[in-house]
Short mmCIF file of C-alpha atoms and ligand atoms in Angstrom, two decimals:
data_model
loop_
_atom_site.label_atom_id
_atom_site.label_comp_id
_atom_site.label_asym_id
_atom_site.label_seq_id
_atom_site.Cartn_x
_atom_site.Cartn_y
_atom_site.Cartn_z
CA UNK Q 1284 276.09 159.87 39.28
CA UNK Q 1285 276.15 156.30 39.73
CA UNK Q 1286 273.16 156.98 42.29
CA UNK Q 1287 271.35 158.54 40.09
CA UNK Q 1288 271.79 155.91 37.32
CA UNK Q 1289 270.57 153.16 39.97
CA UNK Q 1290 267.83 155.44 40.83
CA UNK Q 1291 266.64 155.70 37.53
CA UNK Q 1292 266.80 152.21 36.72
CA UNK Q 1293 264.40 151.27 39.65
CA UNK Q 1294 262.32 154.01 39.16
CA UNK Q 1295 261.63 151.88 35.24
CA UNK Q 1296 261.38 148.40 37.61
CA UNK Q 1297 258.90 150.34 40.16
CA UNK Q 1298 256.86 151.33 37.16
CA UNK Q 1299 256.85 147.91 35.87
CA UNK Q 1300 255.93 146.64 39.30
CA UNK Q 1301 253.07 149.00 39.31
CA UNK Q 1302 251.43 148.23 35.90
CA UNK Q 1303 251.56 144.61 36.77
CA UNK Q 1304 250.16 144.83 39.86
CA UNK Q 1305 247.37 147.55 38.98
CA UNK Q 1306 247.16 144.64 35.79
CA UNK Q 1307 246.29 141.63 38.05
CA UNK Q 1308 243.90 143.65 40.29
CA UNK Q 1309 241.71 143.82 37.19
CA UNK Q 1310 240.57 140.44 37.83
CA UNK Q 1311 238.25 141.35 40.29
CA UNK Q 1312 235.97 142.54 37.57
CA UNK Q 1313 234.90 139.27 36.58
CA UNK Q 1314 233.90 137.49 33.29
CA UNK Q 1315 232.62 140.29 30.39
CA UNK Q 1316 229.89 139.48 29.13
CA UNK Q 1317 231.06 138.72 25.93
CA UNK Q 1318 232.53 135.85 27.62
CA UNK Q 1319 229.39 133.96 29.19
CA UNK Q 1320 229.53 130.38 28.42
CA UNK Q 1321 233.46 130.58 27.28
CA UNK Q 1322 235.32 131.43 30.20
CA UNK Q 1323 233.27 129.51 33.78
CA UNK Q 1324 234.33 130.42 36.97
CA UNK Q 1325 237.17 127.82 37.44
CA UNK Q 1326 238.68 128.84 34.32
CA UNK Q 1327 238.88 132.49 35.65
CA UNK Q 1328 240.13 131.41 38.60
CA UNK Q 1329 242.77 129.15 36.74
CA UNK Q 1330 243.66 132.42 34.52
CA UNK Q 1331 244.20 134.74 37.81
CA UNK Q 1332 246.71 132.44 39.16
CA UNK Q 1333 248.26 131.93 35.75
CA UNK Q 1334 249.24 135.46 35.29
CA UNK Q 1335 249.50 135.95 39.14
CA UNK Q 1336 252.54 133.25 39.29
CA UNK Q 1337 254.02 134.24 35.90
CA UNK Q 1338 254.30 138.01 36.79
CA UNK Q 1339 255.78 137.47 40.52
CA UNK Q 1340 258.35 135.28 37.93
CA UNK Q 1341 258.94 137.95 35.83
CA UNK Q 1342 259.29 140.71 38.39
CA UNK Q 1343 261.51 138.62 40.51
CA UNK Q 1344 263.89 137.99 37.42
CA UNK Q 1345 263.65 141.58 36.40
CA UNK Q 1346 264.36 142.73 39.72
CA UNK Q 1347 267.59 139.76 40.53
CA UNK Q 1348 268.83 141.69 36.96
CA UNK Q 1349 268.67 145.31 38.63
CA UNK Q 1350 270.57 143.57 41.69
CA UNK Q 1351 273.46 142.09 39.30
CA UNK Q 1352 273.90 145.40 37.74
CA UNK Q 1353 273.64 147.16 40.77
CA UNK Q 1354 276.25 145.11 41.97
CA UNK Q 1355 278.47 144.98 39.28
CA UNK Q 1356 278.16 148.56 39.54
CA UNK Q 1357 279.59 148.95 43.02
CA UNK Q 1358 281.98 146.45 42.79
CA UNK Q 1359 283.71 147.65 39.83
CA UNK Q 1360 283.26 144.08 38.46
CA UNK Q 1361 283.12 145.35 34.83
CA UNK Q 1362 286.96 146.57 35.38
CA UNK Q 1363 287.42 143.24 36.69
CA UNK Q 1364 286.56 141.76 33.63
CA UNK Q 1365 288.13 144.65 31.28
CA UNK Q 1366 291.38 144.56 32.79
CA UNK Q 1367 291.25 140.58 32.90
CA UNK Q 1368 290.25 140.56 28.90
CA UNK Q 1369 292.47 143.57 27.95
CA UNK Q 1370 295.68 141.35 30.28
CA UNK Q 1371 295.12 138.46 27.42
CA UNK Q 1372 297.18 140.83 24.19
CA UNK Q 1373 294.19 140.51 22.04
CA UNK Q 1374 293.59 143.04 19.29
CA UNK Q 1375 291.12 145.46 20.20
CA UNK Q 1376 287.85 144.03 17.84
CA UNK Q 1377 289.08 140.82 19.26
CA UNK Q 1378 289.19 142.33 23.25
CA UNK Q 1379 285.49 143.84 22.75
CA UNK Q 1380 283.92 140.37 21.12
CA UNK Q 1381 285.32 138.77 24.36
CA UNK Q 1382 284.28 141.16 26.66
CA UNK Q 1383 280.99 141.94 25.63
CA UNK Q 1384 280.56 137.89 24.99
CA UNK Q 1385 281.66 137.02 28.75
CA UNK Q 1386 279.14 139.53 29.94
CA UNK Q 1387 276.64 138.37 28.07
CA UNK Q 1388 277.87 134.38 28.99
CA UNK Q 1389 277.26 135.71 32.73
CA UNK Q 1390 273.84 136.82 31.90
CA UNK Q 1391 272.60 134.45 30.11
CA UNK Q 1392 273.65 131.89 32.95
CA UNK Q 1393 272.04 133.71 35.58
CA UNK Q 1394 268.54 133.65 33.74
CA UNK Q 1395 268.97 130.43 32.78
CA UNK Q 1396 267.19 129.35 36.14
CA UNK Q 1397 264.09 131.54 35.65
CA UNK Q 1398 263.72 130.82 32.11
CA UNK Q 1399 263.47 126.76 33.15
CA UNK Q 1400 261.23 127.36 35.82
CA UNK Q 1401 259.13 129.35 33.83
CA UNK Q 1402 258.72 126.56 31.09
CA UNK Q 1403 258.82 123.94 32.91
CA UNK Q 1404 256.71 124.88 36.06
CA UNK Q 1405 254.57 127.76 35.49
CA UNK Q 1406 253.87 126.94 32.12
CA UNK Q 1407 253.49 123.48 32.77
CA UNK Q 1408 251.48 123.88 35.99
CA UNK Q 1409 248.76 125.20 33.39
CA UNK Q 1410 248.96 123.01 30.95
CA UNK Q 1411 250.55 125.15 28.09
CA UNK Q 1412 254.08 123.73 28.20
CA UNK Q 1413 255.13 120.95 25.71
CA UNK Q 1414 258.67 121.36 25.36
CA UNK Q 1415 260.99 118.20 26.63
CA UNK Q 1416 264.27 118.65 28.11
CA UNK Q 1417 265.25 118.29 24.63
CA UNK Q 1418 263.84 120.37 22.48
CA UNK Q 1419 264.80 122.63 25.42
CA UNK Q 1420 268.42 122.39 25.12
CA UNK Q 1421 268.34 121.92 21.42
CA UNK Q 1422 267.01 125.55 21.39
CA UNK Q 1423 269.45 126.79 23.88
CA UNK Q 1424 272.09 125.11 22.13
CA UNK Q 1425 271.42 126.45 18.82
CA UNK Q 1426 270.04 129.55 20.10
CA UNK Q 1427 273.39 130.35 21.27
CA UNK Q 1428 275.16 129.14 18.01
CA UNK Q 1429 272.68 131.20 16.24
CA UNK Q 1430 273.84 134.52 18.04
CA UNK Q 1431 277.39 134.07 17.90
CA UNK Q 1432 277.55 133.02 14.41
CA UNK Q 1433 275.13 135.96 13.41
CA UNK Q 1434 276.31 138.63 15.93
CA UNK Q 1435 279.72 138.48 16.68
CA UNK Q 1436 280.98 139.44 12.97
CA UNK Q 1437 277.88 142.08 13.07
CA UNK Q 1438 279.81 143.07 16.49
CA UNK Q 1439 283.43 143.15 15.03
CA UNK Q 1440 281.81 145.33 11.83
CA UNK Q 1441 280.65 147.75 14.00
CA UNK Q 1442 283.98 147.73 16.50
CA UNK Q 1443 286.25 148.15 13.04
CA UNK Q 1444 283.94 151.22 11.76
CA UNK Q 1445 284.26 152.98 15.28
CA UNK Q 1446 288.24 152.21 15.59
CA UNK Q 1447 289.19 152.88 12.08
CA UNK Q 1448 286.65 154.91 10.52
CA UNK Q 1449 286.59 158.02 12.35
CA UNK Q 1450 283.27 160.88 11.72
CA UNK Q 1451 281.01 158.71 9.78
CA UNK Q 1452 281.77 155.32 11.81
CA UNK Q 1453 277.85 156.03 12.92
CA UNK Q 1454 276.44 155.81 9.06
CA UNK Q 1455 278.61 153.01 7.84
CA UNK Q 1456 277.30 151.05 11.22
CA UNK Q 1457 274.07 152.19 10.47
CA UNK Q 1458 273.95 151.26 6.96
CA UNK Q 1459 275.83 147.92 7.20
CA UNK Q 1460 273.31 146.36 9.97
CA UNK Q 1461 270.31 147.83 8.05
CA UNK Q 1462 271.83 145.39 4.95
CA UNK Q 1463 272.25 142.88 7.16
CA UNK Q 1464 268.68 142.99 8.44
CA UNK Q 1465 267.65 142.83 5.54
CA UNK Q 1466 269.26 140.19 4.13
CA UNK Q 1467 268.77 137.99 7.34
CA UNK Q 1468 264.80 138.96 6.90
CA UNK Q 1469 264.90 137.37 3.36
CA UNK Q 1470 267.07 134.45 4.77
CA UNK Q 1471 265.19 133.69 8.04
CA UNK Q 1472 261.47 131.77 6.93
CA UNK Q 1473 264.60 129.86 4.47
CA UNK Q 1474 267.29 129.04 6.68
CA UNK Q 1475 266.61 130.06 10.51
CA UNK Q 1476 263.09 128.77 11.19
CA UNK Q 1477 263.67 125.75 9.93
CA UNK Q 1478 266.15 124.74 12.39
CA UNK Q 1479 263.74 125.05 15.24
CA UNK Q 1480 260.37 123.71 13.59
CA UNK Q 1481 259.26 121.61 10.66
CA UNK Q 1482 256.77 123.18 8.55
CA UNK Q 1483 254.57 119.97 6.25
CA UNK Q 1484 251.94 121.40 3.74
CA UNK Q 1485 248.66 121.66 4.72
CA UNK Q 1486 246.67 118.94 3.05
CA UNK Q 1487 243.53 119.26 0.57
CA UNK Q 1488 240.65 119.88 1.79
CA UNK Q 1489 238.05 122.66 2.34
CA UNK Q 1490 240.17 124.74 4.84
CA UNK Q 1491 242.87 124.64 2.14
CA UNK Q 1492 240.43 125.31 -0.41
CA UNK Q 1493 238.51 128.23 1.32
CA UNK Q 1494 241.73 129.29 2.20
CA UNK Q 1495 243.15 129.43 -1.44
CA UNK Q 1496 239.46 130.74 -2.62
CA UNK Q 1497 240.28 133.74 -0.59
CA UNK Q 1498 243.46 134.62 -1.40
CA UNK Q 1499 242.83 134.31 -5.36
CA UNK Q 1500 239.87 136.48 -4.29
CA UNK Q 1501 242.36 139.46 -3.02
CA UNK Q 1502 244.76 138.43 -5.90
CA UNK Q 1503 247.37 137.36 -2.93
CA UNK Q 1504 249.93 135.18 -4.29
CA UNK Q 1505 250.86 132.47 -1.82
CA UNK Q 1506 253.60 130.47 -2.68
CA UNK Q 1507 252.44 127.62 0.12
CA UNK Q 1508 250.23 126.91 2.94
CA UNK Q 1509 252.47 125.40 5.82
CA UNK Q 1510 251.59 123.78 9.00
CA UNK Q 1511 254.11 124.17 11.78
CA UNK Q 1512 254.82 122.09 14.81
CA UNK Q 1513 253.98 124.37 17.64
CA UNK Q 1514 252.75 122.21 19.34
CA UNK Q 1515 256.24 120.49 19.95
CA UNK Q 1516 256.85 123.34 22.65
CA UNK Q 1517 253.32 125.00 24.02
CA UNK Q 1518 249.67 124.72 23.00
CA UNK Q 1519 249.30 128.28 22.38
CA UNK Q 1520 248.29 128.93 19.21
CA UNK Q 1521 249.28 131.55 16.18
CA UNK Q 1522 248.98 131.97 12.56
CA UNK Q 1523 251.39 134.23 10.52
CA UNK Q 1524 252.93 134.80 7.12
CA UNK Q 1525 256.82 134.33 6.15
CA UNK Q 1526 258.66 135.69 3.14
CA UNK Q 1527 258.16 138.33 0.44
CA UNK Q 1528 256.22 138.45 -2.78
CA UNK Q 1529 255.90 134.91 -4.84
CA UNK Q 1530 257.72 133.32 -1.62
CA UNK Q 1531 255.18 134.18 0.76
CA UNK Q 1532 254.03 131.37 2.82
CA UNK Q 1533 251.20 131.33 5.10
CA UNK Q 1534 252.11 129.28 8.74
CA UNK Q 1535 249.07 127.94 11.30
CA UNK Q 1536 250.22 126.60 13.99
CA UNK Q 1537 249.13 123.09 14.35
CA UNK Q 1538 247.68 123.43 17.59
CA UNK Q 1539 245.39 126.12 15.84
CA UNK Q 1540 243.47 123.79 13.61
CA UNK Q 1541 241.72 122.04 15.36
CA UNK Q 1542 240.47 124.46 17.93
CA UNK Q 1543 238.46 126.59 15.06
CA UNK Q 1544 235.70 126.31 12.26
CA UNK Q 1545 237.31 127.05 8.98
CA UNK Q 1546 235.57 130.68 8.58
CA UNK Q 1547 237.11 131.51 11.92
CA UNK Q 1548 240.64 130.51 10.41
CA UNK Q 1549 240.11 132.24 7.38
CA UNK Q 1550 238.64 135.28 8.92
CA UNK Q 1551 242.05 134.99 10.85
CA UNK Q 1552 244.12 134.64 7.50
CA UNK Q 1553 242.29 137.69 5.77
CA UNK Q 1554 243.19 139.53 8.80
CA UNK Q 1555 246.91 138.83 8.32
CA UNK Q 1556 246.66 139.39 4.85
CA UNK Q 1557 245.58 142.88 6.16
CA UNK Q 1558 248.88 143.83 7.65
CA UNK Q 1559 250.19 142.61 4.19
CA UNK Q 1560 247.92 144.67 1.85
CA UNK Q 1561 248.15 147.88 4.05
CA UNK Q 1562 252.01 147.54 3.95
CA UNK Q 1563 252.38 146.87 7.88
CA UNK Q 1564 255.47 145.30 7.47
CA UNK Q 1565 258.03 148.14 5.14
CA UNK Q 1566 256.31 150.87 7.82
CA UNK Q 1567 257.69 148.88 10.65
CA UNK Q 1568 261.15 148.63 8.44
CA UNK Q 1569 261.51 152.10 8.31
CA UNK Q 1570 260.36 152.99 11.61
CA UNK Q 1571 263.08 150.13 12.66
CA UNK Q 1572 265.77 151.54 10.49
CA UNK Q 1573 265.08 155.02 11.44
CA UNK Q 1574 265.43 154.05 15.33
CA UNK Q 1575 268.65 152.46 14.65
CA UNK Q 1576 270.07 155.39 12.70
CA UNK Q 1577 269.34 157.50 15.45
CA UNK Q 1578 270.73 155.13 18.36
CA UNK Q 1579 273.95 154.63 16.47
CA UNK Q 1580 274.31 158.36 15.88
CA UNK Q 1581 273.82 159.04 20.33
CA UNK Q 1582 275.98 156.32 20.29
CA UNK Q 1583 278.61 158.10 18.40
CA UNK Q 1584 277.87 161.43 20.51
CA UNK Q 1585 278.88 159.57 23.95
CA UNK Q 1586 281.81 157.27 22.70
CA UNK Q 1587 284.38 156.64 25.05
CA UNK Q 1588 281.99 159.91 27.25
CA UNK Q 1589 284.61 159.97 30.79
CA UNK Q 1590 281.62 160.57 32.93
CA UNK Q 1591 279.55 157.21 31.92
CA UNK Q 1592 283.03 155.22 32.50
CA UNK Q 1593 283.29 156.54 35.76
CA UNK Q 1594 279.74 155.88 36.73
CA UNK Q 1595 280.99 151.89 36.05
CA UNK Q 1596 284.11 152.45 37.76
CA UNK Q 1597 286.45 151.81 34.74
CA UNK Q 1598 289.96 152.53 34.73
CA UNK Q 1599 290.48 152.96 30.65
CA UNK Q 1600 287.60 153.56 28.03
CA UNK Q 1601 286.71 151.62 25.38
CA UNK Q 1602 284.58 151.32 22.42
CA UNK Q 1603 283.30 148.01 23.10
CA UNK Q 1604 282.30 149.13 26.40
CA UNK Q 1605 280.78 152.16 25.46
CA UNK Q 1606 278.29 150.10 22.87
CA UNK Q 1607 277.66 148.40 26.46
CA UNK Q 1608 277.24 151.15 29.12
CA UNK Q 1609 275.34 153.66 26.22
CA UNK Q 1610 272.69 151.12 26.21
CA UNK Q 1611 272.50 150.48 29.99
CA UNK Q 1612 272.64 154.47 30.69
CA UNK Q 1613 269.73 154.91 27.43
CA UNK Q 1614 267.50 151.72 29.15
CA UNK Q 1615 264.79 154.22 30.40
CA UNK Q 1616 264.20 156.00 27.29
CA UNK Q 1617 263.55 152.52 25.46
CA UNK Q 1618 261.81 151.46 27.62
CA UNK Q 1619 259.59 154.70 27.06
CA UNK Q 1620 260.14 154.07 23.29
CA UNK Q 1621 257.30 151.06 23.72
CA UNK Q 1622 254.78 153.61 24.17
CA UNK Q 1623 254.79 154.86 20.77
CA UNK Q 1624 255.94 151.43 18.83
CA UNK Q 1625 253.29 149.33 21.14
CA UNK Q 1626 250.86 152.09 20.30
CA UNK Q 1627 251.60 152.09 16.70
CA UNK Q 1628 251.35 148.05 16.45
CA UNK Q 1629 247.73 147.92 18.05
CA UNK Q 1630 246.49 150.79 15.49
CA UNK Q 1631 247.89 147.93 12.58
CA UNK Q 1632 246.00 145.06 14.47
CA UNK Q 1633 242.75 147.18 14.49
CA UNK Q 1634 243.44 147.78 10.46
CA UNK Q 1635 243.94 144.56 9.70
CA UNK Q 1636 241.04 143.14 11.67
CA UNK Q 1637 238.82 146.14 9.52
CA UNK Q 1638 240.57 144.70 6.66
CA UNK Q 1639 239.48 141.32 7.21
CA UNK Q 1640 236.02 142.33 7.82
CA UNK Q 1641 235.48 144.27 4.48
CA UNK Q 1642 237.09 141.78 2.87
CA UNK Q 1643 236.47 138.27 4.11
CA UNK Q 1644 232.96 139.83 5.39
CA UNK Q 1645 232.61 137.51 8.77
CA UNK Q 1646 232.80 139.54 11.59
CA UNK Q 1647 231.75 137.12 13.87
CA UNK Q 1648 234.05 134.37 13.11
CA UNK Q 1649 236.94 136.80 13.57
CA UNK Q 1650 235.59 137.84 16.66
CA UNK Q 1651 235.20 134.01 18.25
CA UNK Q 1652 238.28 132.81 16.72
CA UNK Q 1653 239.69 136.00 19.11
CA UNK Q 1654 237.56 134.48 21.90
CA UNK Q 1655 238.51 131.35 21.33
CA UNK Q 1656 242.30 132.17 21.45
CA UNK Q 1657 242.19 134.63 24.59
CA UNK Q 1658 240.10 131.94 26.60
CA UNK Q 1659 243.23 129.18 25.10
CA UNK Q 1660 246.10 131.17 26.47
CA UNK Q 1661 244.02 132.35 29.62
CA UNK Q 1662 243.92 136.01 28.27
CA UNK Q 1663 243.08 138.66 31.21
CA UNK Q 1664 240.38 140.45 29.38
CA UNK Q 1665 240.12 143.77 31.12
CA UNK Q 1666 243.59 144.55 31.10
CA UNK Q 1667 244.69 147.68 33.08
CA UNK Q 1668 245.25 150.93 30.81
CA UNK Q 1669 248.55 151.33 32.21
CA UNK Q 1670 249.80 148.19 31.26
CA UNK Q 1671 248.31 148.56 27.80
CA UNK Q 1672 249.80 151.63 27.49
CA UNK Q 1673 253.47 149.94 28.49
CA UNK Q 1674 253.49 146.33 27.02
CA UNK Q 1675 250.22 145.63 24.83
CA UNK Q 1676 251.19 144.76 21.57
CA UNK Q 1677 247.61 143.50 20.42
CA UNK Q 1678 244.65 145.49 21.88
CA UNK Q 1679 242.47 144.17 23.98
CA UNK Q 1680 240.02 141.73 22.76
CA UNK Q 1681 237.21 143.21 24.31
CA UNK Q 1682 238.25 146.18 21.97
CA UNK Q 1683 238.96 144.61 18.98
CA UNK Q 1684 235.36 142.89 19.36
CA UNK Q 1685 233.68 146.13 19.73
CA UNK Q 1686 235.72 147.90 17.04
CA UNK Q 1687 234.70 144.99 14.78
CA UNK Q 1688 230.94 144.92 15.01
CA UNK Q 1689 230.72 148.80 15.26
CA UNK Q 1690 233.30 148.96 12.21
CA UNK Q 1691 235.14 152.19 13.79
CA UNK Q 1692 238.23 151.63 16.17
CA UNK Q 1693 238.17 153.72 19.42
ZN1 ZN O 39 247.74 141.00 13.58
#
């Protein structure tokens, strides 16, 4: 069974491999002509070995992960560490935080190398990278506060409802992190963001102005219009909204501004106000809650399930190491769960572009603000279907143009 399990799991890398590859092939067919005059030769050329060096990066790290499991796998290394943890006399909440915690430790060690290479070579090769040593390991460092403050009590929550609580373990889990998500989505633009970016307001002038003339237009209460310091890690730009109702604030990156003509940024703000006003957000709550609802109750179904702990070789079960093999053994399926979600996401982008067109009335200012930002980040423009299909989160911009202008999406 273990086999199998390792069989699967590269079958998911090999289809990975595959889009990515098919992906980068679609090079060959050269600059669109939407993008005459934006994107010259060099730059194509520039953007082909961008993605060609960040996806050998990516696959490499994805497959050195399959290798580590694999091998952890055969070895029995995860009874290693079980019987090492469990040999200490902590409790049993206390046993899974460190378990789970050391395993984590050891992968978040052995990434640690790609991750830096990718910031500081590939994305600095191109020109995108900004962040210093550090602002580097001021993330990591609070990164890693961040997740142990936040997620081992969420962990030890859902540990005590599975020891103690018996049948419905799976709904008080459920219904406890759904609170918590909650909360933490009313507390993050507050308290979390903060801590890795400062946000000033953006001064007077006519983008504020148009800005404000729009929103009072849609009767869109904004509580603020921020800047925020992107630019202290990458050039890449992005504009998005934080907070609920009267606390709403709009965000542009600083490295946005000066790259566009105020219509184009307002076309882009009237386009996120889009995914506000056609309640983009609550759908992907529910779809969200619903998805964890239904992973907690499989989970609940395979607890402690002999057959997975013998796949890892483990001598005693345990319900902190089921919450760990359940989601190494249910991988495939989410990965296969980004079909639908990914799918779902680019039918909201093509909404809220429509909605910025019937509302803000510029369709070409949305569409070169999108030209301007694919030909910024070195977009690939004719992205393979298969990869769409897998990863694409936004549709292509070639698509999005046409669904603009012809007012229908395809
Ligand atoms: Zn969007």
């Amino acid at each position: 069974l273990s086999v199998i399990l390792i069989l699967l799991l590269m079958l998911v890398f090999a289809l990975d491999a595959v889009a990515e590859t098919l992906n980068l092939r679609r090079f060959e067919k050269g600059i669109p002509a939407e993008f005459t005059g934006l994107y010259d030769p060099a730059k194509y050329r520039k953007a082909r070995a961008y993605h060609t060096d960040s996806v050998r990066l990516a696959l490499l790290k994805q497959g050195f992960l399959l290798l580590l499991l694999i091998a952890a796998i055969e070895t029995g290394a995860f009874n290693g560490i079980d019987l090492w943890v469990r040999s200490q006399g902590f409790g049993p909440i206390w046993t899974g935080l460190v378990f789970l915690g050391l395993i984590s430790l050891i992968r978040t060690v052995f990434l640690l190398p790609f991750n830096i290479y990718d910031t500081f070579v590939i994305e600095a090769k191109y020109g995108f990278n900004r962040t210093t040593l550090k602002t580097y390991i001021g993330d990591l460092i609070k990164g890693t506060v961040l997740s142990i403050v936040l997620g081992a009590p969420i962990l030890a929550l859902v540990l005590y409802f599975f020891e103690r609580a018996g049948e419905l373990a799976w709904v008080y889990s459920w219904l406890s992190l759904t609170l918590i998500q909650l909360v933490l989505l009313y507390l993050a633009p507050a308290v979390i963001l903060p801590m890795f970016n400062k946000f000033s307001p953006l001064p007077s002038g006519e983008l504020r102005e148009e800005i404000e003339r729009y929103a009072r237009s849609r009767n869109f209460e904004l509580s603020g219009i921020f800047t925020m310091d992107g630019s202290k890690r990458s050039s890449k730009a992005n504009a998005f909204f934080t907070g609920f109702g009267k606390f709403r604030k709009l965000v542009l990156f600083d490295t946005m501004i000066p790259k566009h003509t105020v219509r184009e940024l307002v076309a882009v703000v009237a386009h996120e106000v889009g995914h506000f006003k056609l309640k983009h957000i609550p759908k992907g709550i529910v779809i969200s809650v619903i998805t964890s609802g239904l992973t907690f109750y499989v989970f609940s179904k395979f607890l402690n399930n002999p057959t997975i702990f013998g796949i890892f070789k483990m001598e005693s079960t345990s319900i902190y190491a089921s919450l760990m093999f359940i989601s190494i053994v249910a991988s495939p399926i989410f990965r296969l769960l980004s079909i639908p979600t990914n799918w779902l996401s680019r039918r909201h982008e093509f909404d809220a572009d429509r909605f910025s067109r019937e509302t803000y009335g510029d369709t070409e200012a949305l569409a070169s603000a999108l030209k301007g930002l694919s030909v910024d980040h070195l977009a690939l423009l004719t992205p393979h279907p298969l990869k769409v299909l897998l990863d694409y989160s936004h549709p292509p911009v070639l698509e999005r143009i046409q669904a603009l202008r012809s007012g229908d999406a395809p």
